[in-house]
JSON list of C-alpha atoms in Angstrom, two decimals:
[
{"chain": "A", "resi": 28, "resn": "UNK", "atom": "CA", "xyz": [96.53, 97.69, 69.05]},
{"chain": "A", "resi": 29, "resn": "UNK", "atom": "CA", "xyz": [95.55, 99.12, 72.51]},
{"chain": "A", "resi": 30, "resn": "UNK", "atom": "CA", "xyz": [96.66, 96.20, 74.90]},
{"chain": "A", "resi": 31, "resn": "UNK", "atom": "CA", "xyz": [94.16, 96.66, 78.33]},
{"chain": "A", "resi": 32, "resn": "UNK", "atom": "CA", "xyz": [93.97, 94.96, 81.47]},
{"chain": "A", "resi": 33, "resn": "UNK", "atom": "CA", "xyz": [90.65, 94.41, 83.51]},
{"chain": "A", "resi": 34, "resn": "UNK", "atom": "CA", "xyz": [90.58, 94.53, 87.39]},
{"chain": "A", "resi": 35, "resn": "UNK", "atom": "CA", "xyz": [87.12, 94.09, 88.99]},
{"chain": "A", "resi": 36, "resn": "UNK", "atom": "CA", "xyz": [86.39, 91.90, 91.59]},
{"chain": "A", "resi": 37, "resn": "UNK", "atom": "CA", "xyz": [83.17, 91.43, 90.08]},
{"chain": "A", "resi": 38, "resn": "UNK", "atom": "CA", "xyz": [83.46, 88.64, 86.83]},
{"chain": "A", "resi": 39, "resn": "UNK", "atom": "CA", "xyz": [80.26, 89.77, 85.23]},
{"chain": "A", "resi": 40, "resn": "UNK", "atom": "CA", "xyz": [81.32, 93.44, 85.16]},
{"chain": "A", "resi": 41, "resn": "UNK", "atom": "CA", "xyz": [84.66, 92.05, 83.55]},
{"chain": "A", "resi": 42, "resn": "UNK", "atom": "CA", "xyz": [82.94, 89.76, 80.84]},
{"chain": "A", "resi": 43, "resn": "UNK", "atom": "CA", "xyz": [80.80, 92.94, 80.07]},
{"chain": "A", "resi": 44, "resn": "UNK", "atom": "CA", "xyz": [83.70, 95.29, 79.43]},
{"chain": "A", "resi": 45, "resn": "UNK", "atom": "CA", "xyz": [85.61, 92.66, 77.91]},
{"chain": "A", "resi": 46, "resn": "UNK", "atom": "CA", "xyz": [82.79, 91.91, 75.22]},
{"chain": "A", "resi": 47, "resn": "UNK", "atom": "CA", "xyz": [82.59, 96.27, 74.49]},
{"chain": "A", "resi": 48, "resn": "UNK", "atom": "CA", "xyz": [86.60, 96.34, 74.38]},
{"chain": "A", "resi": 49, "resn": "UNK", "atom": "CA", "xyz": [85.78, 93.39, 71.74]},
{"chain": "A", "resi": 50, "resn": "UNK", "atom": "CA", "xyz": [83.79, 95.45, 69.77]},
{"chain": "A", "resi": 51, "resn": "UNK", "atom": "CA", "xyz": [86.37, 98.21, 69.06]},
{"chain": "A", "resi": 52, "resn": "UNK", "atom": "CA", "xyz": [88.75, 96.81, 66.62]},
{"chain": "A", "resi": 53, "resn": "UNK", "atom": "CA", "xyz": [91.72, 98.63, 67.40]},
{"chain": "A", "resi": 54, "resn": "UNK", "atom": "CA", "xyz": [91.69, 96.92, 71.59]},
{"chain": "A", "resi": 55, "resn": "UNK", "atom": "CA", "xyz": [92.17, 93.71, 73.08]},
{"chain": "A", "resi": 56, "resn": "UNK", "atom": "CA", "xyz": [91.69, 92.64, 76.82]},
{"chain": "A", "resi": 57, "resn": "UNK", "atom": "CA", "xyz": [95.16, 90.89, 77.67]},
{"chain": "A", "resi": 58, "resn": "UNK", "atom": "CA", "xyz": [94.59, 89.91, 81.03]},
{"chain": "A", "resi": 59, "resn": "UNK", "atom": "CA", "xyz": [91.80, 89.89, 84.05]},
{"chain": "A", "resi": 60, "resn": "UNK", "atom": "CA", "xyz": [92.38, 89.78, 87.32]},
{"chain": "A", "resi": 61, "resn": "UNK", "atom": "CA", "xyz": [89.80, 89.84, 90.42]},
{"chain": "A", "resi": 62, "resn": "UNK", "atom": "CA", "xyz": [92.42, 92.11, 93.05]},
{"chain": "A", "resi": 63, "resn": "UNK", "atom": "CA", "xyz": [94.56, 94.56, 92.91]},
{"chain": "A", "resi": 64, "resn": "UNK", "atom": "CA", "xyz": [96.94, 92.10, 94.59]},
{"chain": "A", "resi": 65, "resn": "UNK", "atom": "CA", "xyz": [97.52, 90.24, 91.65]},
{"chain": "A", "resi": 66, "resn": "UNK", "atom": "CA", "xyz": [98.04, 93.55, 89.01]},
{"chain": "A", "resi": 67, "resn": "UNK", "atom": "CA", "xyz": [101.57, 94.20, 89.37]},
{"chain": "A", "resi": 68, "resn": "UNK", "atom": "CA", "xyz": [102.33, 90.57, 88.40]},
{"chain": "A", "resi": 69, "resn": "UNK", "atom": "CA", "xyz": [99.95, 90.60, 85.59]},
{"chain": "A", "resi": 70, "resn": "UNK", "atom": "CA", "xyz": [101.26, 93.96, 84.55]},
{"chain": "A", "resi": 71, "resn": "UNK", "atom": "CA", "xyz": [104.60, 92.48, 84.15]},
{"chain": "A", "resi": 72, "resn": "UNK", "atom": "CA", "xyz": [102.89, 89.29, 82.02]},
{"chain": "A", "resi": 73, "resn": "UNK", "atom": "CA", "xyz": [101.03, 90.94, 79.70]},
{"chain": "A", "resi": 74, "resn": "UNK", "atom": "CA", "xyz": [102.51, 94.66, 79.40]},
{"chain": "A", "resi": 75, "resn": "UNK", "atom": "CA", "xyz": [99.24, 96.27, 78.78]},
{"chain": "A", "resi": 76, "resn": "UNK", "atom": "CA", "xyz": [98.63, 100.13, 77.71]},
{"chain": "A", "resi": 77, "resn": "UNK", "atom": "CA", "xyz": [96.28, 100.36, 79.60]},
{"chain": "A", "resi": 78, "resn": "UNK", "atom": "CA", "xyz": [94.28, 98.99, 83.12]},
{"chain": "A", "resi": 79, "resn": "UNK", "atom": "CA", "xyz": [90.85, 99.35, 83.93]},
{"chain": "A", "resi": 80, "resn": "UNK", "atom": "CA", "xyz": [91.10, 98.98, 87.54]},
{"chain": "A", "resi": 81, "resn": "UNK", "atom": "CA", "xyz": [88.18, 98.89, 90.65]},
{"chain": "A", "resi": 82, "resn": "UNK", "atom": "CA", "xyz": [88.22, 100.71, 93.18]},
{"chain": "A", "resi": 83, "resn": "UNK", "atom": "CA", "xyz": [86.57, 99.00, 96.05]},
{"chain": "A", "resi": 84, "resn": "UNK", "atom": "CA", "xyz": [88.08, 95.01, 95.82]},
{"chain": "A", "resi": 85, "resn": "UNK", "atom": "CA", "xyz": [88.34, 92.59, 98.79]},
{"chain": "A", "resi": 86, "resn": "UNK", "atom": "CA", "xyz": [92.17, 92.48, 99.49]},
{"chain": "A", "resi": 87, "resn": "UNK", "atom": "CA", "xyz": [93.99, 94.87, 97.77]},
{"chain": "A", "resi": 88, "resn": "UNK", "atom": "CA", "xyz": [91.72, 98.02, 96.16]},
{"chain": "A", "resi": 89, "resn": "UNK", "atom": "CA", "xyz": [92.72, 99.73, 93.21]},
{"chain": "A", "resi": 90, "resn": "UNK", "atom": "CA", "xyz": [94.09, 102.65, 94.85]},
{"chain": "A", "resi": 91, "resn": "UNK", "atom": "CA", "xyz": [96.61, 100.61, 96.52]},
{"chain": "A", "resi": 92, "resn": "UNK", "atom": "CA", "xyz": [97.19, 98.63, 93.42]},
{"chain": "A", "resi": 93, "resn": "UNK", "atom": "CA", "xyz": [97.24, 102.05, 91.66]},
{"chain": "A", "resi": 94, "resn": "UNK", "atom": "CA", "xyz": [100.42, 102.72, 93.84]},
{"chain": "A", "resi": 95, "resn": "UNK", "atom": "CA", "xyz": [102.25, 99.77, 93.66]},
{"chain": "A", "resi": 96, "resn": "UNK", "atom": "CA", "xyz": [102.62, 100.05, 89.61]},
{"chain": "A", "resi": 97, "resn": "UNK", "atom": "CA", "xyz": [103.45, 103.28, 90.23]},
{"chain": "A", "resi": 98, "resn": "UNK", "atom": "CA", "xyz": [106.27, 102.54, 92.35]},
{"chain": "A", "resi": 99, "resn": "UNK", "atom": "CA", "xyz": [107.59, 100.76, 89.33]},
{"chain": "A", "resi": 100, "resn": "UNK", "atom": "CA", "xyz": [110.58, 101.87, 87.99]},
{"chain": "A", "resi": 101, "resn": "UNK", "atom": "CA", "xyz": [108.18, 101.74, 84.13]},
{"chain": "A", "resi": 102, "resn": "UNK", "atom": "CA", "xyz": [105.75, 104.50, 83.97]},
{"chain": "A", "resi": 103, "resn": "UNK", "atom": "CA", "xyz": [103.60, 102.27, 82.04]},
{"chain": "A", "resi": 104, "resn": "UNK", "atom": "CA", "xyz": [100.96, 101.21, 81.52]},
{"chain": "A", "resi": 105, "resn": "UNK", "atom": "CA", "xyz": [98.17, 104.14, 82.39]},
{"chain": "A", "resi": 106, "resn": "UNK", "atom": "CA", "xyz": [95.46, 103.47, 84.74]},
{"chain": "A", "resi": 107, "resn": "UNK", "atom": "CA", "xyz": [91.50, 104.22, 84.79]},
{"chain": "A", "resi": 108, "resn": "UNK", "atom": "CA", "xyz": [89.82, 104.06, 87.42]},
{"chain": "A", "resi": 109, "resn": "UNK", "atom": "CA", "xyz": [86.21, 102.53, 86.28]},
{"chain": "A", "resi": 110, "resn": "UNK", "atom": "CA", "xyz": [83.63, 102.76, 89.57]},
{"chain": "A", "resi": 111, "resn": "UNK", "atom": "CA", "xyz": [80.62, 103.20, 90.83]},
{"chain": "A", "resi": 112, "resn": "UNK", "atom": "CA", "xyz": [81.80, 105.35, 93.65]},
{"chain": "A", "resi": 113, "resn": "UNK", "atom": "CA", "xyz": [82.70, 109.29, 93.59]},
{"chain": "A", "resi": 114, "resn": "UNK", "atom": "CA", "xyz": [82.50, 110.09, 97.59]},
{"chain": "A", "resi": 115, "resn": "UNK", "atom": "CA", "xyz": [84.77, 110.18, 100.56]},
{"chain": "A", "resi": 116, "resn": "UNK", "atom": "CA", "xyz": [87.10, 111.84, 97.72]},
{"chain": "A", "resi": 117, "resn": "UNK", "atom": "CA", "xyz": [87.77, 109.15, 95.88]},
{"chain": "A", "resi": 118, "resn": "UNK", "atom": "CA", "xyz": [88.68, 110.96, 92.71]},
{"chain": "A", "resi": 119, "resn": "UNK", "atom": "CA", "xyz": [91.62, 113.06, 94.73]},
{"chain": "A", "resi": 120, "resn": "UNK", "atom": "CA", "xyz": [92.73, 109.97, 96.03]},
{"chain": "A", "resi": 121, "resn": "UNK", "atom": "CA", "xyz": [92.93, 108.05, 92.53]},
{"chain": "A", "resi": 122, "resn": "UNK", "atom": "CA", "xyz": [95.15, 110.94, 90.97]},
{"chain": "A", "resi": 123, "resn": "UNK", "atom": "CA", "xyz": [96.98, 111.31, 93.45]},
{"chain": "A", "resi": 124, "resn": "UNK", "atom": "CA", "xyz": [97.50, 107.88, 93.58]},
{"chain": "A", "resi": 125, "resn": "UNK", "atom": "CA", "xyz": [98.71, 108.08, 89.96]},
{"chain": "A", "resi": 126, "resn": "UNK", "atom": "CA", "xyz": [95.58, 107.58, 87.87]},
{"chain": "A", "resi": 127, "resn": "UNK", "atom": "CA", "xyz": [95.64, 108.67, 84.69]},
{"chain": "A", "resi": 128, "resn": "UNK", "atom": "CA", "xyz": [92.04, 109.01, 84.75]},
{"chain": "A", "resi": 129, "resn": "UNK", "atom": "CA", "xyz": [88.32, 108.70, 86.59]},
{"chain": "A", "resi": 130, "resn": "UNK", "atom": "CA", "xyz": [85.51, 106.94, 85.08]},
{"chain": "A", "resi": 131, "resn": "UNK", "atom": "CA", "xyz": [81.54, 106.03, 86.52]},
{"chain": "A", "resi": 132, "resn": "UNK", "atom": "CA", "xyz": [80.54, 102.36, 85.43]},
{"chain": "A", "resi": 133, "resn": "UNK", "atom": "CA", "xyz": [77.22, 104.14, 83.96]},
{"chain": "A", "resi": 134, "resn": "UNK", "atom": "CA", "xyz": [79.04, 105.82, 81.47]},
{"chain": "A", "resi": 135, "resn": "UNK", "atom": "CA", "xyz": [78.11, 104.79, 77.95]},
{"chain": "A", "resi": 136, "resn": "UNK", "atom": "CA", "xyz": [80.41, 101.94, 76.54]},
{"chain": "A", "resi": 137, "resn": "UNK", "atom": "CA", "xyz": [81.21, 104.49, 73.46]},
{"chain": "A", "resi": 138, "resn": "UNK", "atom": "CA", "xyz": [82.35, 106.93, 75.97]},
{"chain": "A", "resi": 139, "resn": "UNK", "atom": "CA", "xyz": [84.59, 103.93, 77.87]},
{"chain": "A", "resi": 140, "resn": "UNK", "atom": "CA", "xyz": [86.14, 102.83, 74.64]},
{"chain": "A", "resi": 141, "resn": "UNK", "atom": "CA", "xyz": [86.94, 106.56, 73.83]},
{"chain": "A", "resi": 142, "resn": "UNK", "atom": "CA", "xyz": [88.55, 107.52, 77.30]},
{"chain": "A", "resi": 143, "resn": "UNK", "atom": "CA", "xyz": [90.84, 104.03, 76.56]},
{"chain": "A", "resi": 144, "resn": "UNK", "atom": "CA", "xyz": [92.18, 105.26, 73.52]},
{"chain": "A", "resi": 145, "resn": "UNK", "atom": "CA", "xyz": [92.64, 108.85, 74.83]},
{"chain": "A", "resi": 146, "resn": "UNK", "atom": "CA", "xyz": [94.41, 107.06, 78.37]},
{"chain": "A", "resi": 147, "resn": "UNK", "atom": "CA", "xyz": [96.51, 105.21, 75.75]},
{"chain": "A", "resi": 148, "resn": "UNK", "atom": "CA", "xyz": [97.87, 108.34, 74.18]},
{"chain": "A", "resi": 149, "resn": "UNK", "atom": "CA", "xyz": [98.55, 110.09, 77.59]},
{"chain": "A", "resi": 150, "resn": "UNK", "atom": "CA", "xyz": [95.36, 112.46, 77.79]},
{"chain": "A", "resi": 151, "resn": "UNK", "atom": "CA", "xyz": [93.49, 112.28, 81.21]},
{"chain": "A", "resi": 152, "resn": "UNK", "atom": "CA", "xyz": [90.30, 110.91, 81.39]},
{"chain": "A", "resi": 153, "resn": "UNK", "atom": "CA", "xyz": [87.85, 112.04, 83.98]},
{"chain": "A", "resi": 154, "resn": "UNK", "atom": "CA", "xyz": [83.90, 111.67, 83.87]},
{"chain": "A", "resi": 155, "resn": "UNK", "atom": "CA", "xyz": [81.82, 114.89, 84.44]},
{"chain": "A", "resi": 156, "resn": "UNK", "atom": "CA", "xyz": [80.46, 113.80, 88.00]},
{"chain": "A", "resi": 157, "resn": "UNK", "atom": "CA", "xyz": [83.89, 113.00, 88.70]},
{"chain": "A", "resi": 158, "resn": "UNK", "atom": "CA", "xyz": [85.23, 116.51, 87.68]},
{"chain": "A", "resi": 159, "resn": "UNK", "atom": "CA", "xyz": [82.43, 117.69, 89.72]},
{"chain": "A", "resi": 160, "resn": "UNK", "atom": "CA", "xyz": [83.64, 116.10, 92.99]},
{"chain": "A", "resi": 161, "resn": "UNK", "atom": "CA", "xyz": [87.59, 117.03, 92.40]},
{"chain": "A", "resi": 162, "resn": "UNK", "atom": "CA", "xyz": [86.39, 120.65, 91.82]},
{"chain": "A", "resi": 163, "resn": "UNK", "atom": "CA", "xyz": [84.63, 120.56, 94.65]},
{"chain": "A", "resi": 164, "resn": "UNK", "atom": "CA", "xyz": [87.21, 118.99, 96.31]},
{"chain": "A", "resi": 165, "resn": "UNK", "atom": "CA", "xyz": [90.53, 121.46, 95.69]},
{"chain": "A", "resi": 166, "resn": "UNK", "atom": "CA", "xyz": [88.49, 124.83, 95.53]},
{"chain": "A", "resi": 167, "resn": "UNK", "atom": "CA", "xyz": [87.80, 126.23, 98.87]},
{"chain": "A", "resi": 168, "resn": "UNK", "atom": "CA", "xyz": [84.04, 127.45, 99.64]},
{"chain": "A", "resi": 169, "resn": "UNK", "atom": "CA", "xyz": [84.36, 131.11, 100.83]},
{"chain": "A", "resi": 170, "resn": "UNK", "atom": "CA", "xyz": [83.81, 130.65, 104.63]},
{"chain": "A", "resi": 171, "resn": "UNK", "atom": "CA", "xyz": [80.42, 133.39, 105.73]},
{"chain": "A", "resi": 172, "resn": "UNK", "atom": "CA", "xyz": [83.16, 135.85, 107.50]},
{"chain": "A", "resi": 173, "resn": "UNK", "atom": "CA", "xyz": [84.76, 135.79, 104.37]},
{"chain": "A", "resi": 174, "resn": "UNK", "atom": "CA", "xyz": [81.62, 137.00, 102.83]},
{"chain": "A", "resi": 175, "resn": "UNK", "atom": "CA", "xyz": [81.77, 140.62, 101.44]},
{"chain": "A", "resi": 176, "resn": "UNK", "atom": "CA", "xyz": [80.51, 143.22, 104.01]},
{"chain": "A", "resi": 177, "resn": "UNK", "atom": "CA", "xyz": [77.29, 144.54, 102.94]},
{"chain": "A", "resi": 178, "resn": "UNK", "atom": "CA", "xyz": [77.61, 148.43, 101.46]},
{"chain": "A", "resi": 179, "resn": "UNK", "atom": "CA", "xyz": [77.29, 150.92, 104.77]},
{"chain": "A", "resi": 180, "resn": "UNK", "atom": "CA", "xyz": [73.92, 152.23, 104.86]},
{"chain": "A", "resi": 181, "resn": "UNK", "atom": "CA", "xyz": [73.00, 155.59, 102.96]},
{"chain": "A", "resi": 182, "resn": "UNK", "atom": "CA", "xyz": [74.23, 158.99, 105.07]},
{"chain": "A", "resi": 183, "resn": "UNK", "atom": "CA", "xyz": [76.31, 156.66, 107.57]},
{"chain": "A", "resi": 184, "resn": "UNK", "atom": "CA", "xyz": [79.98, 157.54, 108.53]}
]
């Protein structure tokens, strides 16, 4: 059984994923919480595989909270990042953080319940918009003097 925790400080995005985690028999939602201030105690509680965690949350946001049960001397459990925000680099921030993975709330729930079980066995987890934006954000764009010169013109030189 895949033990998850929700964070979200919104409760109706929490009782949806907690009724699609309910639909997948081999899951169960072992805790809630509506902070990232109150995860590393809840961690400790329940001793989930996994947390679904916010990003943006009123006190303490997920990639803070992301931190602080990483500074744990456990390495579990392994934490998704479920949001509806990929800019100011959030996705760079999350791994390096210590996300195990990158999700979009949009994403189907089949999809959600499928990068759970893969963040449960270790495998990262990363949306394609999300992969988008970390490409984007670790590959340099060629600058225009980096640019190839043109070939010189016919009979020159």
């Amino acid at each position: 059984m895949i033990r998850v925790l929700l964070v979200d400080d919104d409760a109706l995005v929490r009782a949806g994923l907690r009724m699609m985690l309910a639909s997948a028999s081999d899951m169960e939602v072992v805790g809630e919480a509506a902070d990232g201030g109150e995860v590393v105690d809840l961690v400790e509680r329940c001793d989930p595989d996994v947390v679904l965690m916010d990003i943006r949350m009123p006190s303490v946001d997920g990639l803070e909270a992301t931190r602080l049960l990483r500074a744990r001397p456990r390495g579990r459990p392994e934490i998704l990042m479920l949001t509806t925000f990929t800019t100011d680099n959030y996705v760079l921030r999350a791994l390096q953080a210590g996300a195990a993975g990158f999700l979009l709330k949009h994403t189907r729930p089949e999809l959600i319940i499928d990068a759970v079980r893969r963040g449960a066995a270790g495998e990262p987890v990363m949306s394609p918009e999300a992969l988008r934006q970390l490409i984007e954000a670790v590959t340099p764009r060629p600058a225009a003097q980096d640019a190839p010169a043109p070939p010189p013109a016919p009979g020159a030189g």
